[in-house]
PDB file of C-alpha atoms in Angstrom:
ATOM      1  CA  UNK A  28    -103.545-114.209  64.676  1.00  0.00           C
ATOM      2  CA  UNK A  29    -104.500-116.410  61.937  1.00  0.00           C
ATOM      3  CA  UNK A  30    -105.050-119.984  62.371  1.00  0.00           C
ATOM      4  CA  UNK A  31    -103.638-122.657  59.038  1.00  0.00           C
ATOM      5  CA  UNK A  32    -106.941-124.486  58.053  1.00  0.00           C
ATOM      6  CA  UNK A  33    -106.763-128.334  57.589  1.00  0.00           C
ATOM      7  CA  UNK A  34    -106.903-130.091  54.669  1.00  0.00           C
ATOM      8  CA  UNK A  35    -110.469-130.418  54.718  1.00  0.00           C
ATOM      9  CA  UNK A  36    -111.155-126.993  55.611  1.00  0.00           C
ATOM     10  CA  UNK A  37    -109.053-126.090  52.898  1.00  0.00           C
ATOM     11  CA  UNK A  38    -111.052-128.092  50.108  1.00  0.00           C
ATOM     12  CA  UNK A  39    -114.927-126.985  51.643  1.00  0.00           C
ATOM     13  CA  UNK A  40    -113.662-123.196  50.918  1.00  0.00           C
ATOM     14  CA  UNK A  41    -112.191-123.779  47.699  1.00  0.00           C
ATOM     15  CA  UNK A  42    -115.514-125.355  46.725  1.00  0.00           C
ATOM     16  CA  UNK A  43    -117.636-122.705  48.055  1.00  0.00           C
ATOM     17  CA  UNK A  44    -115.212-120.027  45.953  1.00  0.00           C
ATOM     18  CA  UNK A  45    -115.760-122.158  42.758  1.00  0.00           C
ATOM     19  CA  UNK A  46    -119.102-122.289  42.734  1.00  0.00           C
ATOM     20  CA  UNK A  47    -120.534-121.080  39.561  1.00  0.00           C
ATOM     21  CA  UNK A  48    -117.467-120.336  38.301  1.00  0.00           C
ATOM     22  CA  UNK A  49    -116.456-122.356  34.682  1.00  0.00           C
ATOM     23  CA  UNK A  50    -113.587-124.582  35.922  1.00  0.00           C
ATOM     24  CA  UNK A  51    -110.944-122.568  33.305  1.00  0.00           C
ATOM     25  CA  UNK A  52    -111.562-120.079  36.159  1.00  0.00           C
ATOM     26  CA  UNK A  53    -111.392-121.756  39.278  1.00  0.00           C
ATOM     27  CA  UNK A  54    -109.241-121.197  42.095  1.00  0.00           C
ATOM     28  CA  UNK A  55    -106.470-123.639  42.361  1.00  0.00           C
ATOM     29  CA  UNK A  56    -104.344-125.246  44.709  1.00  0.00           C
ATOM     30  CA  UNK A  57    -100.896-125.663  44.673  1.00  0.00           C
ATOM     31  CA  UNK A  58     -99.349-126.834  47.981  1.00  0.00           C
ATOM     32  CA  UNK A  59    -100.043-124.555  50.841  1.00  0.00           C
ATOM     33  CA  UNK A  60    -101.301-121.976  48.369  1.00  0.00           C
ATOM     34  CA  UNK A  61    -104.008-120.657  46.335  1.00  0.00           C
ATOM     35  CA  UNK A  62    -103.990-119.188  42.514  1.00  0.00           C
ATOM     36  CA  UNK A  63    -105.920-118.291  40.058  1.00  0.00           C
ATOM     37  CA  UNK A  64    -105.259-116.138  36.737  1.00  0.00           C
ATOM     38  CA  UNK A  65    -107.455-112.673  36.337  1.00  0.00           C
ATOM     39  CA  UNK A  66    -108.298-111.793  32.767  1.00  0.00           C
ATOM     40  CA  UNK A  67    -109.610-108.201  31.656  1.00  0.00           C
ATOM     41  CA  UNK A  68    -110.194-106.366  28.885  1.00  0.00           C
ATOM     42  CA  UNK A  69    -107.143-104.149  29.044  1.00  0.00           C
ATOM     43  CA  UNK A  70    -104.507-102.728  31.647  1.00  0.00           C
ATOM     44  CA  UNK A  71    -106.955-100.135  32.465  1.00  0.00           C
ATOM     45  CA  UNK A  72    -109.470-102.395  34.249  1.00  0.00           C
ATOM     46  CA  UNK A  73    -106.629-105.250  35.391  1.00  0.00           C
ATOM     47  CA  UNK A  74    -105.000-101.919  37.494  1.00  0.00           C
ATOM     48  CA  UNK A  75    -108.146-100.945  38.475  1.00  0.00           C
ATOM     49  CA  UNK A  76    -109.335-103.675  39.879  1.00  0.00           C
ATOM     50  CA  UNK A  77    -105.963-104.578  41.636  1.00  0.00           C
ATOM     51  CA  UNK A  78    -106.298-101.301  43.092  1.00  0.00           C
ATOM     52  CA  UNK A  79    -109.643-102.067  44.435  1.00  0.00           C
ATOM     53  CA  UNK A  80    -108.167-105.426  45.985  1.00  0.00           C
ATOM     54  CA  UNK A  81    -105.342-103.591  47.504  1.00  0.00           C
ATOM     55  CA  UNK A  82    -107.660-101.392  49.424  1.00  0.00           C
ATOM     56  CA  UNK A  83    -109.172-104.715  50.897  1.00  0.00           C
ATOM     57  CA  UNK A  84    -105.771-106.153  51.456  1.00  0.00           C
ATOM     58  CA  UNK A  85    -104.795-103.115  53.605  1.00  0.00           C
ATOM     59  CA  UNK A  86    -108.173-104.160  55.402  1.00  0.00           C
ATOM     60  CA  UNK A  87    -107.246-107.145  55.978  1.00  0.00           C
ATOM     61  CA  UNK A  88    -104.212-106.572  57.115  1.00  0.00           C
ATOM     62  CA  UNK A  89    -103.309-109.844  54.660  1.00  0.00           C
ATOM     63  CA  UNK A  90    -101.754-109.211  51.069  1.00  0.00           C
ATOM     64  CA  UNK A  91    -101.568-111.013  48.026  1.00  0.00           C
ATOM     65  CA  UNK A  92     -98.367-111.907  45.338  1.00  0.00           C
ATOM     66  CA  UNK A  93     -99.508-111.061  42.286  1.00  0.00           C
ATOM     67  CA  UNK A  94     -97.634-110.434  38.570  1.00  0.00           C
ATOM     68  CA  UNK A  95     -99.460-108.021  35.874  1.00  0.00           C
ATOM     69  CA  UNK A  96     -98.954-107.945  32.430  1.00  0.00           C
ATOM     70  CA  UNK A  97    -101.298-105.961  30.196  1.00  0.00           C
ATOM     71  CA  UNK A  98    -104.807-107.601  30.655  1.00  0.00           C
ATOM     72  CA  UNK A  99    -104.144-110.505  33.001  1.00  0.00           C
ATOM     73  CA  UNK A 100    -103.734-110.588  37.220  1.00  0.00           C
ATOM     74  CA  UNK A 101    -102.074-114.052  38.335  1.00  0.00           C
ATOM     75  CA  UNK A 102    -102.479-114.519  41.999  1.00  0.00           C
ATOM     76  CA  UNK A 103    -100.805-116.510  44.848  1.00  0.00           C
ATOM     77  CA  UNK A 104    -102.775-116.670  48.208  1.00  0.00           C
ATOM     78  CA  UNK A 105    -100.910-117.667  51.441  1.00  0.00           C
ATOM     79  CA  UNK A 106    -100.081-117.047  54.933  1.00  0.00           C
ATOM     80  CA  UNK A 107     -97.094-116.932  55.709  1.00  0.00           C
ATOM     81  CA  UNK A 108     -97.304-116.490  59.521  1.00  0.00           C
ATOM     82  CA  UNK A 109     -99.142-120.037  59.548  1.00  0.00           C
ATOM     83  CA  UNK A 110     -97.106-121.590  57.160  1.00  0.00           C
ATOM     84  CA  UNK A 111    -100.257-122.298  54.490  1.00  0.00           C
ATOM     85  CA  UNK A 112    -103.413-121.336  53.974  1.00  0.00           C
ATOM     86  CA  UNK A 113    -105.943-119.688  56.301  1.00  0.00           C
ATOM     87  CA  UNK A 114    -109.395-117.803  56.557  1.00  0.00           C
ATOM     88  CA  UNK A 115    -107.696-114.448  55.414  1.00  0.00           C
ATOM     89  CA  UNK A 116    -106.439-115.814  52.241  1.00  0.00           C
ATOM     90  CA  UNK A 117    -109.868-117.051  51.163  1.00  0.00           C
ATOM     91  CA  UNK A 118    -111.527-114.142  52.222  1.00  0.00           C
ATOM     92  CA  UNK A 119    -109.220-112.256  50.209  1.00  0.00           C
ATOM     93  CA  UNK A 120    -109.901-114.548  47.326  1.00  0.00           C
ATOM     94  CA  UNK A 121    -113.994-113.953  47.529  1.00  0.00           C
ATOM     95  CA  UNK A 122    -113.199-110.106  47.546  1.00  0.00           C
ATOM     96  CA  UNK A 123    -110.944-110.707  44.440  1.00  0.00           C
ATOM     97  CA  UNK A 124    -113.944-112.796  43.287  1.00  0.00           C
ATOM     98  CA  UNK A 125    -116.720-110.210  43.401  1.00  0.00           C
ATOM     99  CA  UNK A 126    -114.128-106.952  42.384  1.00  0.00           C
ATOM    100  CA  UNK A 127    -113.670-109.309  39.123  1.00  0.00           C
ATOM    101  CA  UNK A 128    -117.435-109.396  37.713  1.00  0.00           C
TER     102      UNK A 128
END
């Protein structure tokens, strides 16, 4: 079972997920949740690349909310059976990271 991550935890992973990224891109927090907005050049590669994340989701047994329209992805990150955020959701996040590039 997943364990919630303190508040410090919370802020060294968001760091680590930033880095390098231009801050219009970051990875944001928003209570006991994560977000960030996905951009692509069309529908094509925004379903494309959800589908990639979904195969990781399955994976990790840990799945995101996320709203597509068109060209852009926006993401929420949280577990719910903690009650905030844990490892899963950021190493959801990375995946989402890399699948993005």
């Amino acid at each position: 079972m997943a364990t919630k991550l303190t508040a410090e935890e919370i802020q060294a992973h968001l760091a680590a997920l930033n880095e390098g990224v231009e801050s219009e891109h970051y990875w944001q927090l928003h209570g006991d949740k994560i977000t960030k907005t996905f951009t692509f050049k069309g529908f094509i590669g925004a379903f494309g690349w959800m589908t990639q994340v979904a195969i990781w989701a399955e994976k990790l047994k840990h799945h995101p909310e996320w709203f597509n329209v068109y060209n852009r992805v926006d993401v929420t990150l949280t577990t719910h059976d903690v009650d905030g955020l844990s490892e899963l959701d950021f190493k959801l996040a990375q995946k989402m990271n890399l699948y993005a590039k």
